[in-house]
Amino acid sequence: MRPFDYTRPENLEVASQALTDGATPIAGGTNLIDLMKLQIMTPEHVVDLTRLPGLSDIDGTPDGGMRIGALVSNSVLAGDPTVRRAYPVLARALLAGASGQIRNKATTGGNLLQRTRCPYFYDTAMPCNKREPNSGCSAQGGIARMCAILGTSPECIAAHPSDMAVAMRALDAQVEIRQTSGETRTLPVGDLYLLPGDNPAKEYALEAGEVITAVILPAPVSGARQTYRKVRDRASYAFALVSVAAVVKMDGDTIESAQLAFGGIGAKPWRDTEVEDVLAGEAPSDELFAKAADVLLRDAWTEESNAFKAPLAKRTLISALRDATGLSGETHFDMGDAA
Amino acid sequence: MTRTFRMNEVQPRLLDETGQGIIGAPLVRPEGHLKVSGQATYAAEAKVENLAHGVLVRATITKGRVLRVDEAGVRDMPGVLAVHMTDERMIRNPAQGMMGESPVRDGKYIEYLGQPIGVVVADTFEQARDAAQRLKLEYSEEEAEVDPDNASETEWTDKEDYGDIDMAMDKAAHSVDEEYITAAHVAGAMEPHAAIAVWEGDKVTLHGSCQLVQFNVKELADALNIEEENVRILSPYIGGGFGSKLGISNEAVAAAIAAKDLGRPVRVVMSRQQVFDAVLRRTETTQRIRLAAEADGTLLGIEHRDRVSNLPNEGFSEPTNQATHFLYGGANRRYRQETARIHRNPSGSVRAPGEAVGMVALETAMDELAEASGVDPVELRLRNIPETHPETGLPYSARMLAECLKDGASSFGWDQRQSPRARREGDWFTGMGVASAARMNMLLPSEARVILTPTGAIVETDMTDIGTGTYAILGQIAGEMLGLPRELVEVRLGDSSFPKAAGSGGSFGAASSGSSVFLACKAIRDQIADKMGCGGDDLTLSNGLARCGNVEKKLEDLIDSDIVEVAQIKPGDTRKEAFSSGFGAHFAEVAVHAWTGEVRVKRMAGTFAAGRILNERTARSQCWGGMIWGIGTALTEAAEHDPRRGHIITRDFANYHMPAHLDVPQLDVKFLEERDDYANPIQAKGIGELGISGAGAAVTNAIYNACGVRIRKFPAHPDVVLEGLMAFD
């Protein structure tokens, strides 16, 4: 960690100005402080957003959705009665992430903006294009177990680590952003993230000085079954090898609609509506789910050490859909009822 | 004067006759409240004035020489006091256990990525860390081999054959011939490696986290080129060792070098990542096991070959086949070991070196033989318990393997076990597995001083407590022998100025140091008996009272001045008369997800016989810890080496997956009543490593019983299980 200036702005305007001038924002700090200790991030100025007013509330929206302040902690959000009732996939995803201590500190905005956990990003003895542009990608030809197989580029195969963002993607969440002008804009959560392409160091569609102020969820799909399935190397406190967030609405014996997002396999929280199109209007079956998985994985690019992720993703999707459609007879799914 | 006792013949079971009644009792640790309330001073917390802070510098190449150090680039940073690079006294890696001399030293030459090659010292830890990270080095880099599968330099052990295993395989009715692969492990103790060095003239005091103090004194002195008499080590509390603190380590040598040159005490603590970079790991293994059996499953022979790895010139190779030598019978036996000399970070002793991974392979192979021969896995093991040691012909000193298997099977409900893939609840297959536990037992020289005062007793020895319960058990032994409640016995440990103990390692600590305390107390009892005017055998001591026949006196009235006795235990002839080992049996029930290959351990139980149990609570805790590491070995734990650079890339607890709470179910531990008369005068055996030995195989054998997938690559991460499940599609 290098010496840095620390300020705690009174309001968003001051914060935004500091960010425009190159400062780095901190909220829970559960990722940034680790990165600073390892000198992977070496900010000269850290702006603490945690005391900013008005960003810690969870409110209903006029259209039956929910507005989640950027500073709402992961623990508070996971335990919110409305979230548990109306967006159980989100509550489950949150509880599948990190540990109790970390969730107490981690915030909604910070969770969205956490950096990859690719081990080579954290190892300054090894080249990493995300950490040091044009130095190379060590994960390729290395241990890529935790790396992505979708949306990657020859420059970077890092996976986005968030569980929360995967659920939000399945829920069609929007990210509310305060621009430097003071105006607010919104982005679908999927558009917040940039694919690595030839510049993996550029990760977000945010301009200098912009601050995430909230995440807005649309009204829950009435009567849809929601589930979050996360497969990992131990039962808790591990990042996903593969995770699936599913919001599935049945119409009698056929699938009316399915909203699916994936973690652990994408360069960003992954969603592919063509997968959902395969399912809509069809009767659930293992064969149908396998077909959907094949569409999901049609462009998968794997390393030797993460080739297993393709079959694992396929089977995890089948398993999640068996539960969400009732095919497995599993009754532990949650209904996303209106708030 | 030290009384030395050699274990040349079986001794009476005095601890079964004494009157205090606390030996074996599940008493809480006397220092437990200090530890959980932050008052126990671990190495880095010793109160030392004027402390400077050192941070180790990490080599970022695998092999080569440091050409240039840009000292000037950091020398003027705020707070920076010194940059110690390319010092010839810097050790390459921690010493192997009981080495008693410095490991390889050469401050300029790098043999693994992550090697600590220097230390930067500053007024504050943060300043030192910043400077250490910014320090620029230039290297001349050399080619380095890091892949054990393709190493050009390998060493083979001598041939070790009994009978003719090839012939046995030819005539076997049932046989197994399989390869097993286990992952490297790292002992990431809760307390990372830490040291504070304080010099007074030519004498250095090291507040360290050291398992084997008397050896660590020699190692540090040798590394620093100073006399042993000038080194004192204080290691009263150790936040876990698991073998990684057996030998003096880089942080201790660096702290001593820096403190001497600076004329000021220096603290060096490894970061978690540095622990994974530099401490001695458990080697990855590739093992091949051949079993030859008659129609009824009786073994005709066993072959155990294995390939391990270590750095060049490092004198340790994981004794993978250690339990294979004595656990099961069969006249035809063969062992071969190959050590690949590669530039991964060095390997050494990690909890139950040998058994921890060797038994995973052996006990899986036995499960495969049970399947092949159609004999129940418990029954197969019972049939193959040899009368005498199959290679030396020695009798076993005390061996309740059969009783452990039977008792465990009965209480676990083994008779409910079904054939593979027969039990399925929803998408979860369920099954049971068994494995034997065995960890050979050792007695090492160990010395202790016991002082009986009018108000209580004091035990002093440089023995250590690495979280295992040494304070508890030595207090119990002394209290039991001297007729005192444990609260009146003060135990002082981990100071090299005390009598030299065996230290904590190889599960030999409790029985060896416990025997020395026992012997010193026995000598004190003889003195009390004299004062009472009776023979030692007629003396009863309890709750501060001495009784001989009809005479009863208060201990305090018998003692006009402190009675001091120093005693040493040494191994003797009994080890040539009988073979001593702890034994046990593990049972596990697991669920395997049919689609994803996820495994959940639903229940696990261990039944153990390890001689006299000195404290049932701390003994149980040891077994829990071992069984949990067994779950980790089976399912979660792997140090992943970069295929090009050789270093471990899973360098923190987020990426190195030891079992989390959710991975560990209720663990039932039961001890069978046993005394091992040949082991030592207190009839106890080691228990710290018995719990891990074989444990992982019980879990993976249960996976086979659940879903029909045989695990031969450890850990059984979801993808490993999935590959097997897909074969059924």
Short mmCIF file of C-alpha atoms in Angstrom, two decimals, chain B residues 219-496:
data_model
loop_
_atom_site.label_atom_id
_atom_site.label_comp_id
_atom_site.label_asym_id
_atom_site.label_seq_id
_atom_site.Cartn_x
_atom_site.Cartn_y
_atom_site.Cartn_z
CA GLU B 219 19.49 -23.81 12.88
CA LEU B 220 19.36 -20.10 13.62
CA ALA B 221 22.85 -20.07 15.11
CA ASP B 222 24.22 -21.90 12.09
CA ALA B 223 22.48 -19.58 9.65
CA LEU B 224 23.84 -16.51 11.45
CA ASN B 225 27.33 -18.00 11.93
CA ILE B 226 27.14 -17.55 15.69
CA GLU B 227 27.41 -19.90 18.66
CA GLU B 228 24.40 -21.80 19.85
CA GLU B 229 24.89 -20.39 23.36
CA ASN B 230 24.17 -16.95 21.95
CA VAL B 231 20.71 -17.80 20.72
CA ARG B 232 17.61 -17.83 22.86
CA ILE B 233 14.22 -18.63 21.41
CA LEU B 234 10.93 -17.82 23.07
CA SER B 235 7.89 -19.48 21.59
CA PRO B 236 5.23 -19.69 24.30
CA TYR B 237 2.23 -19.61 21.96
CA ILE B 238 2.01 -20.83 18.40
CA GLY B 239 -1.06 -20.25 16.30
CA GLY B 240 -0.85 -23.52 14.43
CA GLY B 241 2.13 -25.24 12.88
CA PHE B 242 1.14 -28.43 11.05
CA GLY B 243 4.81 -28.95 10.21
CA SER B 244 5.34 -25.59 8.56
CA LYS B 245 7.16 -24.26 11.65
CA LEU B 246 9.31 -27.33 12.35
CA GLY B 247 12.45 -25.65 11.07
CA ILE B 248 13.75 -22.12 11.37
CA SER B 249 12.23 -20.05 8.65
CA ASN B 250 13.14 -17.08 6.47
CA GLU B 251 11.39 -14.45 8.56
CA ALA B 252 13.38 -15.41 11.68
CA VAL B 253 16.76 -15.29 9.93
CA ALA B 254 15.86 -12.03 8.20
CA ALA B 255 14.74 -10.43 11.46
CA ALA B 256 17.96 -11.47 13.19
CA ILE B 257 20.20 -10.19 10.38
CA ALA B 258 18.34 -6.90 10.14
CA ALA B 259 18.21 -6.33 13.88
CA LYS B 260 21.93 -6.96 14.29
CA ASP B 261 22.92 -4.58 11.55
CA LEU B 262 20.48 -1.90 12.64
CA GLY B 263 21.21 -2.18 16.34
CA ARG B 264 17.50 -2.18 16.97
CA PRO B 265 14.87 -4.92 17.42
CA VAL B 266 13.19 -5.93 14.15
CA ARG B 267 9.92 -7.70 13.54
CA VAL B 268 9.26 -9.67 10.36
CA VAL B 269 5.89 -11.27 9.67
CA MET B 270 5.09 -13.16 6.50
CA SER B 271 2.03 -11.99 4.65
CA ARG B 272 -0.48 -14.71 3.83
CA GLN B 273 0.77 -14.74 0.24
CA GLN B 274 4.36 -15.13 1.43
CA VAL B 275 3.32 -18.12 3.52
CA PHE B 276 2.07 -19.78 0.36
CA ASP B 277 5.19 -18.69 -1.54
CA ALA B 278 7.83 -19.89 0.85
CA VAL B 279 6.85 -22.32 3.59
CA LEU B 280 7.43 -26.00 2.99
CA ARG B 281 4.45 -27.40 1.16
CA ARG B 282 3.21 -30.96 1.08
CA THR B 283 4.31 -32.34 -2.25
CA GLU B 284 1.88 -33.36 -4.92
CA THR B 285 2.07 -37.11 -5.44
CA THR B 286 1.48 -39.61 -8.18
CA GLN B 287 1.11 -43.06 -6.70
CA ARG B 288 0.65 -46.44 -8.25
CA ILE B 289 -0.72 -49.21 -6.13
CA ARG B 290 -0.97 -52.86 -7.05
CA LEU B 291 -2.86 -55.25 -4.81
CA ALA B 292 -2.92 -59.01 -5.33
CA ALA B 293 -5.51 -61.04 -3.44
CA GLU B 294 -6.88 -64.51 -3.13
CA ALA B 295 -10.52 -65.25 -3.90
CA ASP B 296 -11.62 -64.32 -0.39
CA GLY B 297 -9.81 -60.99 -0.51
CA THR B 298 -6.79 -62.08 1.51
CA LEU B 299 -3.82 -60.10 0.29
CA LEU B 300 -0.98 -61.90 -1.41
CA GLY B 301 0.94 -58.74 -1.91
CA ILE B 302 1.12 -54.97 -2.20
CA GLU B 303 3.15 -52.68 -4.37
CA HIS B 304 3.29 -48.97 -3.59
CA ARG B 305 5.22 -46.74 -5.97
CA ASP B 306 5.15 -43.01 -5.83
CA ARG B 307 6.56 -39.89 -7.35
CA VAL B 308 7.01 -36.78 -5.23
CA SER B 309 8.99 -33.59 -5.77
CA ASN B 310 11.31 -31.19 -4.05
CA LEU B 311 13.99 -28.63 -4.79
CA PRO B 312 17.47 -29.87 -5.65
CA ASN B 313 19.59 -30.47 -2.54
CA GLU B 314 16.62 -30.58 -0.22
CA GLY B 315 16.83 -33.64 2.01
CA PHE B 316 13.20 -34.54 2.38
CA SER B 317 10.93 -36.78 0.38
CA GLU B 318 7.36 -37.37 1.49
CA PRO B 319 7.36 -40.90 3.00
CA THR B 320 4.23 -41.75 1.07
CA ASN B 321 4.30 -45.50 1.70
CA GLN B 322 4.87 -45.25 5.46
CA ALA B 323 1.62 -46.90 6.56
CA THR B 324 1.63 -49.38 3.69
CA HIS B 325 4.53 -51.18 5.36
CA PHE B 326 2.58 -52.26 8.42
CA LEU B 327 -1.16 -51.83 7.96
CA TYR B 328 -2.06 -54.94 5.97
CA GLY B 329 -0.53 -58.35 5.41
CA GLY B 330 0.65 -60.11 2.24
CA ALA B 331 4.01 -61.73 1.82
CA ASN B 332 4.93 -60.10 -1.47
CA ARG B 333 5.68 -56.40 -1.21
CA ARG B 334 7.49 -53.79 -3.22
CA TYR B 335 8.20 -50.10 -2.71
CA ARG B 336 9.82 -47.55 -4.99
CA GLN B 337 9.91 -43.82 -4.69
CA GLU B 338 11.01 -41.27 -7.24
CA THR B 339 11.75 -37.69 -6.25
CA ALA B 340 11.60 -35.18 -9.07
CA ARG B 341 14.05 -32.33 -8.57
CA ILE B 342 12.19 -29.27 -9.74
CA HIS B 343 11.90 -25.61 -8.93
CA ARG B 344 8.49 -25.45 -7.40
CA ASN B 345 8.59 -24.01 -3.91
CA PRO B 346 10.19 -26.54 -1.56
CA SER B 347 8.34 -29.42 0.04
CA GLY B 348 8.58 -30.73 3.57
CA SER B 349 6.63 -32.19 6.44
CA VAL B 350 2.96 -31.26 6.55
CA ARG B 351 0.62 -32.90 9.04
CA ALA B 352 1.13 -36.67 8.86
CA PRO B 353 3.80 -36.60 6.15
CA GLY B 354 3.40 -39.91 4.38
CA GLU B 355 0.11 -41.19 5.76
CA ALA B 356 -1.96 -38.10 4.92
CA VAL B 357 -1.69 -38.68 1.18
CA GLY B 358 -0.24 -42.19 1.05
CA MET B 359 -3.20 -43.66 2.89
CA VAL B 360 -5.64 -41.87 0.62
CA ALA B 361 -4.22 -43.95 -2.21
CA LEU B 362 -3.87 -47.19 -0.24
CA GLU B 363 -7.33 -47.01 1.27
CA THR B 364 -8.88 -46.21 -2.09
CA ALA B 365 -7.11 -49.21 -3.57
CA MET B 366 -8.48 -51.37 -0.75
CA ASP B 367 -11.97 -50.13 -1.59
CA GLU B 368 -11.34 -51.08 -5.20
CA LEU B 369 -10.24 -54.54 -4.06
CA ALA B 370 -13.39 -54.86 -1.97
CA GLU B 371 -15.42 -54.10 -5.08
CA ALA B 372 -13.39 -56.48 -7.22
CA SER B 373 -13.58 -59.35 -4.74
CA GLY B 374 -17.14 -58.78 -3.61
CA VAL B 375 -16.04 -58.59 0.01
CA ASP B 376 -17.50 -55.89 2.22
CA PRO B 377 -14.88 -53.13 2.68
CA VAL B 378 -14.91 -53.43 6.48
CA GLU B 379 -14.64 -57.19 6.30
CA LEU B 380 -11.84 -56.96 3.73
CA ARG B 381 -9.80 -54.83 6.08
CA LEU B 382 -10.48 -57.15 9.02
CA ARG B 383 -9.31 -60.13 6.94
CA ASN B 384 -6.05 -58.46 6.11
CA ILE B 385 -4.88 -57.38 9.54
CA PRO B 386 -1.57 -59.24 9.87
CA GLU B 387 -0.56 -61.24 12.93
CA THR B 388 2.81 -59.58 13.09
CA HIS B 389 4.51 -56.80 11.18
CA PRO B 390 4.58 -58.19 7.65
CA GLU B 391 8.13 -57.04 6.97
CA THR B 392 9.97 -57.15 10.30
CA GLY B 393 8.01 -59.91 12.00
CA LEU B 394 7.72 -57.79 15.15
CA PRO B 395 4.53 -58.06 17.19
CA TYR B 396 2.37 -54.96 17.44
CA SER B 397 2.60 -53.19 20.78
CA ALA B 398 -1.10 -52.41 21.03
CA ARG B 399 -3.34 -52.48 18.01
CA MET B 400 -7.10 -52.12 18.11
CA LEU B 401 -7.65 -51.67 14.39
CA ALA B 402 -10.20 -54.48 14.27
CA GLU B 403 -12.05 -53.10 17.28
CA CYS B 404 -12.10 -49.62 15.74
CA LEU B 405 -13.47 -50.95 12.45
CA LYS B 406 -16.15 -53.02 14.17
CA ASP B 407 -17.16 -50.41 16.70
CA GLY B 408 -17.22 -47.68 14.06
CA ALA B 409 -19.25 -49.81 11.65
CA SER B 410 -21.77 -50.61 14.31
CA SER B 411 -22.32 -47.09 15.59
CA PHE B 412 -22.30 -45.57 12.08
CA GLY B 413 -24.96 -47.94 10.78
CA TRP B 414 -22.69 -49.51 8.17
CA ASP B 415 -25.19 -52.34 7.69
CA GLN B 416 -27.47 -49.81 5.98
CA ARG B 417 -24.93 -49.35 3.19
CA GLN B 418 -26.22 -50.34 -0.22
CA SER B 419 -24.60 -51.07 -3.55
CA PRO B 420 -23.26 -48.20 -5.69
CA ARG B 421 -25.90 -45.86 -7.17
CA ALA B 422 -28.65 -47.61 -5.23
CA ARG B 423 -29.62 -44.71 -2.97
CA ARG B 424 -30.89 -41.57 -4.66
CA GLU B 425 -32.89 -38.79 -3.07
CA GLY B 426 -34.05 -36.40 -5.79
CA ASP B 427 -30.97 -35.44 -7.73
CA TRP B 428 -28.62 -36.51 -4.92
CA PHE B 429 -26.93 -39.91 -4.81
CA THR B 430 -26.08 -41.01 -1.27
CA GLY B 431 -23.48 -43.49 -0.09
CA MET B 432 -21.11 -44.59 2.65
CA GLY B 433 -17.38 -45.15 2.77
CA VAL B 434 -14.81 -46.52 5.18
CA ALA B 435 -11.07 -46.23 5.57
CA SER B 436 -8.58 -47.41 8.16
CA ALA B 437 -6.48 -44.91 10.06
CA ALA B 438 -2.88 -45.57 11.03
CA ARG B 439 -0.06 -43.31 12.05
CA MET B 440 3.17 -44.84 13.28
CA ASN B 441 4.17 -43.81 16.78
CA MET B 442 7.51 -42.42 17.91
CA LEU B 443 9.27 -41.70 21.19
CA LEU B 444 12.01 -39.06 21.08
CA PRO B 445 14.40 -37.79 23.72
CA SER B 446 12.70 -35.16 25.82
CA GLU B 447 13.59 -33.43 29.06
CA ALA B 448 11.61 -31.52 31.65
CA ARG B 449 12.09 -29.91 35.04
CA VAL B 450 9.40 -30.18 37.67
CA ILE B 451 9.50 -28.07 40.82
CA LEU B 452 7.27 -28.94 43.73
CA THR B 453 6.76 -25.97 46.02
CA PRO B 454 4.71 -25.76 49.19
CA THR B 455 1.90 -24.18 47.19
CA GLY B 456 1.93 -26.11 43.95
CA ALA B 457 4.12 -27.28 41.13
CA ILE B 458 5.89 -25.77 38.14
CA VAL B 459 6.76 -27.60 34.93
CA GLU B 460 9.48 -26.17 32.71
CA THR B 461 10.48 -27.55 29.32
CA ASP B 462 11.18 -26.04 25.89
CA MET B 463 8.33 -28.16 24.57
CA THR B 464 5.79 -26.16 22.55
CA ASP B 465 2.02 -25.90 22.34
CA ILE B 466 1.02 -25.37 18.73
CA GLY B 467 -2.63 -25.24 19.63
CA THR B 468 -2.66 -28.93 20.44
CA GLY B 469 -3.08 -28.71 24.22
CA THR B 470 0.42 -29.19 25.64
CA TYR B 471 -0.24 -26.78 28.50
CA ALA B 472 -3.31 -28.80 29.39
CA ILE B 473 -1.83 -32.29 29.28
CA LEU B 474 1.50 -31.56 30.98
CA GLY B 475 -0.40 -29.90 33.81
CA GLN B 476 -2.62 -32.93 34.04
CA ILE B 477 0.27 -35.38 34.14
CA ALA B 478 2.07 -33.40 36.84
CA GLY B 479 -1.14 -32.87 38.80
CA GLU B 480 -2.02 -36.54 38.58
CA MET B 481 1.45 -37.64 39.69
CA LEU B 482 1.83 -35.10 42.48
CA GLY B 483 -1.70 -35.18 43.80
CA LEU B 484 -2.56 -31.62 42.86
CA PRO B 485 -5.53 -30.12 41.08
CA ARG B 486 -4.35 -28.82 37.72
CA GLU B 487 -4.92 -25.22 38.77
CA LEU B 488 -1.97 -25.57 41.14
CA VAL B 489 0.40 -26.69 38.37
CA GLU B 490 1.98 -23.96 36.30
CA VAL B 491 3.33 -25.09 32.94
CA ARG B 492 6.04 -22.99 31.27
CA LEU B 493 6.88 -23.81 27.67
CA GLY B 494 8.69 -22.70 24.58
CA ASP B 495 11.78 -21.12 26.18
CA SER B 496 15.09 -22.50 24.96
#
